[in-house]
PDB file of C-alpha atoms in Angstrom:
ATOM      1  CA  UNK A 389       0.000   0.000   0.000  1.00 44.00           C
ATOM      2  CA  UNK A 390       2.472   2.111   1.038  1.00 49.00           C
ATOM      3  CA  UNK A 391       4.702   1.766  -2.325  1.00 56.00           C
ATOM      4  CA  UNK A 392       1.526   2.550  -4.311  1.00 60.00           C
ATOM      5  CA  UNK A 393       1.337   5.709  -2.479  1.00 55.00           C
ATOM      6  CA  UNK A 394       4.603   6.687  -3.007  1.00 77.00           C
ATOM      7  CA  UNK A 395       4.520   5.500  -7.160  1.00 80.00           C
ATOM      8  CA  UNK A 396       1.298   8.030  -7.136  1.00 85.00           C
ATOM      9  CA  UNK A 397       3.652  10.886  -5.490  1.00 81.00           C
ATOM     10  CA  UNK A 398       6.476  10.455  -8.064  1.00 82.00           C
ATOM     11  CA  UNK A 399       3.281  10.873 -10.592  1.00 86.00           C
ATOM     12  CA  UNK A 400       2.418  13.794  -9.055  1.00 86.00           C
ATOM     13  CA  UNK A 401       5.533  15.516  -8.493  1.00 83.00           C
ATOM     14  CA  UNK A 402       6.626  15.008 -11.655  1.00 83.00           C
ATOM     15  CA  UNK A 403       3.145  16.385 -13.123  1.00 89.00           C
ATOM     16  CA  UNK A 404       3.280  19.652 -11.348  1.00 85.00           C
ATOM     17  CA  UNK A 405       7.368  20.354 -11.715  1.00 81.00           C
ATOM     18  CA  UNK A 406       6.455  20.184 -15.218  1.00 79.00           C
ATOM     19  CA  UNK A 407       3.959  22.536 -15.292  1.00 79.00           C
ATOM     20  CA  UNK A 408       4.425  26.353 -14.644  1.00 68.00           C
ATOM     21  CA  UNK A 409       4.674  25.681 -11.079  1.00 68.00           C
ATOM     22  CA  UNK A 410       8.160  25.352 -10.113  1.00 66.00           C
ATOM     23  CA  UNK A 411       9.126  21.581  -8.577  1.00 64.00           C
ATOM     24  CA  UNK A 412      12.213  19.011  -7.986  1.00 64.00           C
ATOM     25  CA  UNK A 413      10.668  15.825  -9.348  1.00 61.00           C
ATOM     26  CA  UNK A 414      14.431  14.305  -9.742  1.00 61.00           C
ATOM     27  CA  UNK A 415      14.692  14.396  -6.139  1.00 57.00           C
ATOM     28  CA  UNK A 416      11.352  12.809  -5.581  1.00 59.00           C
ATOM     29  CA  UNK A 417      12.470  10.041  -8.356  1.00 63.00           C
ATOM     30  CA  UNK A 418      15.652   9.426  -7.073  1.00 59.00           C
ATOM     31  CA  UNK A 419      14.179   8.396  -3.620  1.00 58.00           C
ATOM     32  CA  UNK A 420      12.500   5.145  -4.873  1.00 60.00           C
ATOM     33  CA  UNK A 421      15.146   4.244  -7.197  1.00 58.00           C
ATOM     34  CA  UNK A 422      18.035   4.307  -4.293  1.00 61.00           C
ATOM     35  CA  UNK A 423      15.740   2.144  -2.418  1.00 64.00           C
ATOM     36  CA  UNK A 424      15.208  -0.415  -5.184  1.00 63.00           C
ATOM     37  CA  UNK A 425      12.063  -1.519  -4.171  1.00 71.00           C
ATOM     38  CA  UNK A 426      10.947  -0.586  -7.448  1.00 70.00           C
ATOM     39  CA  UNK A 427      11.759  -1.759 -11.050  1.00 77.00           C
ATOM     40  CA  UNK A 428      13.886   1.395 -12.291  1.00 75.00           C
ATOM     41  CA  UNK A 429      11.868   1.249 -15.553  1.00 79.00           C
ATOM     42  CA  UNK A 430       8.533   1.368 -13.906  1.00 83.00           C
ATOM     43  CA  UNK A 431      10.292   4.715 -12.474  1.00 81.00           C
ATOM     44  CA  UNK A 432      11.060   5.985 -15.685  1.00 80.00           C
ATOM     45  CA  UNK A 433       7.542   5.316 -17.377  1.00 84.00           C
ATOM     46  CA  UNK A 434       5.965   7.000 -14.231  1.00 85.00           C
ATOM     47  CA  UNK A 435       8.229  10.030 -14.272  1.00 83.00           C
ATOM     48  CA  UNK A 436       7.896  10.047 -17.821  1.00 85.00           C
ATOM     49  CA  UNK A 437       4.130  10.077 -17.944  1.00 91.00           C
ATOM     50  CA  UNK A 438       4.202  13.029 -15.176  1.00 89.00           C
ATOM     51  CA  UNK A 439       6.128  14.722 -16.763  1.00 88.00           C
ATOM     52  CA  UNK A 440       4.485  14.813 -20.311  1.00 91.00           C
ATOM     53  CA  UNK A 441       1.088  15.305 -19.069  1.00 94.00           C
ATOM     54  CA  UNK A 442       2.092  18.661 -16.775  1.00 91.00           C
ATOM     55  CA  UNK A 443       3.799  19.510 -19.880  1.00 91.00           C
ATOM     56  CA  UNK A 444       0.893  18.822 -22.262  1.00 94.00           C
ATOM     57  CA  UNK A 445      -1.259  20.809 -19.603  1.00 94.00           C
ATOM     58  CA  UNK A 446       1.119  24.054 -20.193  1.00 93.00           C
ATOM     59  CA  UNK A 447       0.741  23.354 -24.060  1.00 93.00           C
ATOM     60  CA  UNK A 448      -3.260  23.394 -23.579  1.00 95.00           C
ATOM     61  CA  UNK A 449      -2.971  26.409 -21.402  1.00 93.00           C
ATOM     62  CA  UNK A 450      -1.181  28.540 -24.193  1.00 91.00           C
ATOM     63  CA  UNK A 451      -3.139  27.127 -26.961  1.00 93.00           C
ATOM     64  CA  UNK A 452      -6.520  27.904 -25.092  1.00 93.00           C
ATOM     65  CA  UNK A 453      -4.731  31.774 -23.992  1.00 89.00           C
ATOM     66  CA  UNK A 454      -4.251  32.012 -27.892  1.00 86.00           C
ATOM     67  CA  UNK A 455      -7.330  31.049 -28.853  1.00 81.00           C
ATOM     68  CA  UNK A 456      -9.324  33.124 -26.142  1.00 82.00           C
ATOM     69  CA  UNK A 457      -7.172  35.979 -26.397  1.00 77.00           C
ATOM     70  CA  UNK A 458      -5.065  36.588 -29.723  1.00 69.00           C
ATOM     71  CA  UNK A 459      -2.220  38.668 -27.776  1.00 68.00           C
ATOM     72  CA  UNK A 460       0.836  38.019 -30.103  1.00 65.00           C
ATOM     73  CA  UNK A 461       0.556  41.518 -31.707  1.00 65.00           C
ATOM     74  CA  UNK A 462       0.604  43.107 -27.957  1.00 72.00           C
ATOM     75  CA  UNK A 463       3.755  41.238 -27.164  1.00 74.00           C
ATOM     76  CA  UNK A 464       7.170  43.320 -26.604  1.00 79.00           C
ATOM     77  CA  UNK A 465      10.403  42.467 -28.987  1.00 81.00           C
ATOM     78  CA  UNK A 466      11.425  40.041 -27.297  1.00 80.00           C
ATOM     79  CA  UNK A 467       8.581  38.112 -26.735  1.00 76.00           C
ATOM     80  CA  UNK A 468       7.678  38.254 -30.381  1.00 78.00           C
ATOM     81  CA  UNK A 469      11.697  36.903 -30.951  1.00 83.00           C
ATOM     82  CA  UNK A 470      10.959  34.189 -28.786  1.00 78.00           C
ATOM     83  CA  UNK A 471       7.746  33.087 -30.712  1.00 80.00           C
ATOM     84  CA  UNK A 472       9.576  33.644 -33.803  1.00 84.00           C
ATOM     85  CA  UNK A 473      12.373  31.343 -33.016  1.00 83.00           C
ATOM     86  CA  UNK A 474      10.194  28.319 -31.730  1.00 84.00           C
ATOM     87  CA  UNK A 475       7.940  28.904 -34.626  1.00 85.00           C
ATOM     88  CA  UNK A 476      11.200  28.308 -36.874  1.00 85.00           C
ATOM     89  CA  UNK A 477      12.348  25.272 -35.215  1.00 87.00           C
ATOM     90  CA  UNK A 478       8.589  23.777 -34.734  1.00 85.00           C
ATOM     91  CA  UNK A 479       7.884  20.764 -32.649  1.00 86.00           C
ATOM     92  CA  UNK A 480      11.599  19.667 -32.367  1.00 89.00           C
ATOM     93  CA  UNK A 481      12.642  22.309 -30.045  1.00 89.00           C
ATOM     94  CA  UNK A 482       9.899  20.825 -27.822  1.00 90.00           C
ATOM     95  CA  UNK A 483      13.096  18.225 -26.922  1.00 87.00           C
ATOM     96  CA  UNK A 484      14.478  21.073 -25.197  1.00 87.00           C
ATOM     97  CA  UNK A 485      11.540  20.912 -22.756  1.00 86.00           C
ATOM     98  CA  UNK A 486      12.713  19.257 -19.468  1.00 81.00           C
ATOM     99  CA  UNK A 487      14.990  22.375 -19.349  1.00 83.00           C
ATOM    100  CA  UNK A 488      14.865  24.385 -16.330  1.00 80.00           C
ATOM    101  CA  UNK A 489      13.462  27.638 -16.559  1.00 81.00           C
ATOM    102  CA  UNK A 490      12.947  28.097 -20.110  1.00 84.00           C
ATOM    103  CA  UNK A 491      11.388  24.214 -20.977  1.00 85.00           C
ATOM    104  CA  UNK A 492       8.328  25.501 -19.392  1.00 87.00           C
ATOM    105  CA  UNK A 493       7.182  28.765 -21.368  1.00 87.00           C
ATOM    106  CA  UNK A 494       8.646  26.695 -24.079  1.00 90.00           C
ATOM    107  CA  UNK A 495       5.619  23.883 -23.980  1.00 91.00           C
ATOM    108  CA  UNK A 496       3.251  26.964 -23.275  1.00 91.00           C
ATOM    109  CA  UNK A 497       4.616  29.344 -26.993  1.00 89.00           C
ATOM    110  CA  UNK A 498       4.226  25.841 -28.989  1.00 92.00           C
ATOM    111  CA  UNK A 499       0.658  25.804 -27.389  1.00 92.00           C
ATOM    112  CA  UNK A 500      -0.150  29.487 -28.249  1.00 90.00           C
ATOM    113  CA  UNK A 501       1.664  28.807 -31.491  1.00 89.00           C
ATOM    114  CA  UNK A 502      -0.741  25.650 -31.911  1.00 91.00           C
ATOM    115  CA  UNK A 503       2.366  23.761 -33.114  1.00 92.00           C
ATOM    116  CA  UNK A 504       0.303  20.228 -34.394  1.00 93.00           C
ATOM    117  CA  UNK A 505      -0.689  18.544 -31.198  1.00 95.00           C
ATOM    118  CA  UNK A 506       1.023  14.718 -31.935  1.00 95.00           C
ATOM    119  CA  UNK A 507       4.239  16.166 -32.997  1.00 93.00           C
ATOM    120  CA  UNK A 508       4.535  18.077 -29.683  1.00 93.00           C
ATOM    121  CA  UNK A 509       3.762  15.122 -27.561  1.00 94.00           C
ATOM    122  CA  UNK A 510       6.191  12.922 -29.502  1.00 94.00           C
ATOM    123  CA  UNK A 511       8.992  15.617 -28.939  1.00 92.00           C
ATOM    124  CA  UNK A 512       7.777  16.714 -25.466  1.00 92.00           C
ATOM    125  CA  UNK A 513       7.720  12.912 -24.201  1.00 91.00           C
ATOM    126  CA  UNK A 514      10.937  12.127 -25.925  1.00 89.00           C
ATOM    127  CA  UNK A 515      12.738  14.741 -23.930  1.00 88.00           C
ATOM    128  CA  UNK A 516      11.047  13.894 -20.773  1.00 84.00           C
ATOM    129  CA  UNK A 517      11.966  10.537 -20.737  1.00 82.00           C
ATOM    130  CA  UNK A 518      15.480  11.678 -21.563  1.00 81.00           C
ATOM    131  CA  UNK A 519      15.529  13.348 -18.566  1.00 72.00           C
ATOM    132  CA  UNK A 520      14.160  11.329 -16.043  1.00 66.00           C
ATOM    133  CA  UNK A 521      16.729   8.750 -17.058  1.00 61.00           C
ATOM    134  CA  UNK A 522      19.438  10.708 -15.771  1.00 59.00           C
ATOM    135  CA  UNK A 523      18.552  10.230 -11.870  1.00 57.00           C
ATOM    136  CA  UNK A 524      17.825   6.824 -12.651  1.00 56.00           C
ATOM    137  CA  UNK A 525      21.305   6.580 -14.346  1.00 52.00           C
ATOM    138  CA  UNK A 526      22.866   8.340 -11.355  1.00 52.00           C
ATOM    139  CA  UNK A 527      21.844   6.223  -8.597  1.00 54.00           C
ATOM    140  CA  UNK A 528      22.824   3.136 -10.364  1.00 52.00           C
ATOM    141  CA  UNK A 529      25.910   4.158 -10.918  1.00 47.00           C
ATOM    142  CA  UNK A 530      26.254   5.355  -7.276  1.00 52.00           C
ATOM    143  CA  UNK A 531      24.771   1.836  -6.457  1.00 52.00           C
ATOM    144  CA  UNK A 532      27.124  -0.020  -9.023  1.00 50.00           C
ATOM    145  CA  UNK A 533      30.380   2.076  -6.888  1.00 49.00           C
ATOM    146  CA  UNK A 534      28.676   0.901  -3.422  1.00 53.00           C
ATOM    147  CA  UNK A 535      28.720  -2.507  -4.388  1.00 57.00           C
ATOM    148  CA  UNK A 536      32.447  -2.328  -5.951  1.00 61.00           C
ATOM    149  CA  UNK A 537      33.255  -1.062  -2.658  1.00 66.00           C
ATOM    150  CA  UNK A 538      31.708  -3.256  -0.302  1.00 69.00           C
ATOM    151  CA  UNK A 539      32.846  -6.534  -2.503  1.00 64.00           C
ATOM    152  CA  UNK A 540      36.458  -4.800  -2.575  1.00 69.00           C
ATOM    153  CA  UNK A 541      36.215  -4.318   1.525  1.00 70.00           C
ATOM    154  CA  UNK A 542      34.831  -7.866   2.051  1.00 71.00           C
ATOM    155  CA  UNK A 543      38.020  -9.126  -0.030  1.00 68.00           C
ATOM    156  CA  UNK A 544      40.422  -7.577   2.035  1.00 68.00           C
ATOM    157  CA  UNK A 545      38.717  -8.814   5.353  1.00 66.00           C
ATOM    158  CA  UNK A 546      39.135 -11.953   4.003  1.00 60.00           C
ATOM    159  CA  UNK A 547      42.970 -11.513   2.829  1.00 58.00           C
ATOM    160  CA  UNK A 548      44.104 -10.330   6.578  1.00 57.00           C
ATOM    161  CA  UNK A 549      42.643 -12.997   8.051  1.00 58.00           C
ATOM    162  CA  UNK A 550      44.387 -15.326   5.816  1.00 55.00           C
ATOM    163  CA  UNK A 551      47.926 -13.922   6.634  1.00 52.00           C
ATOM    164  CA  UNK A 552      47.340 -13.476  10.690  1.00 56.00           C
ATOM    165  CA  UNK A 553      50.129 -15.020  12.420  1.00 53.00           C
ATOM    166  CA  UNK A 554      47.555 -17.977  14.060  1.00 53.00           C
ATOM    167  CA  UNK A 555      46.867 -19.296  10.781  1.00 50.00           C
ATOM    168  CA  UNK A 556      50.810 -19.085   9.125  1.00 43.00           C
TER     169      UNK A 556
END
């Protein structure tokens, strides 16, 4: 019960750290993983799905602002440069997403650009999944080092007590 609840707060971290509200969901990923109750890809599809949705939610909320309110000719300079430039690159620069800071308003100018809807998910779950990989990638690798470690200490144990002067 208890691991249920905690797969369902991954889910929901990850959702609303990918939305415009500002979250740690690596943190809240890397958790379950160092514990290894969990299959690390069952992780990474959670995560994954978390994160795409919250992003897909931001990509909604600037395709419904767009719709509602057609602001782009009220924007300053550099707003308008901004639009311009993800409007040049399209649904690719969506891979950019899991980006801190600018991954967000990113997923919300391909909404209010209404960038095709498919070709944003593809590119927005793509780079998601990239990224919640790399926790999952880091504590194995810290896990992988324990392990070396602890085999490498239990070999040495074993070595002294071979060469003590009782058993010679």
């Amino acid at each position: 019960m208890l691991a249920d609840v905690n797969l369902w707060g991954l889910f929901l971290s990850a959702f609303i750290s990918s939305t415009l509200f500002p979250g740690g969901s690596e943190v809240v990923l890397g958790a379950p993983a160092s514990q290894s109750r969990h299959d690390p890809w069952l992780l990474l599809a959670i995560a994954s799905l978390g994160n795409t949705l919250g992003a897909l939610t931001t990509w909604l909320l600037g395709y419904l602002v767009a719709h509602r309110l057609p602001l782009e000719a009220r924007l300053s300079e550099k707003r308008r440069r901004a639009l311009a430039r993800v409007r040049h690159w399209g649904s690719p620069a969506l891979l950019l997403s899991w980006l801190p800071v600018v991954g967000d308003p990113l997923c919300f100018a391909a909404g209010f650009l209404r960038l095709p809807f498919f070709a944003s998910l593809l590119f927005i779950a793509l780079g998601k999944a990239a990224h919640c990989h790399r926790p999952l990638c880091l504590v194995g690798a810290q896990q992988a080092v324990a392990e070396q470690i602890t085999a490498r200490n239990q070999a040495n144990r074993h070595d002294s007590r071979a060469c003590q002067p009782a058993a010679c």
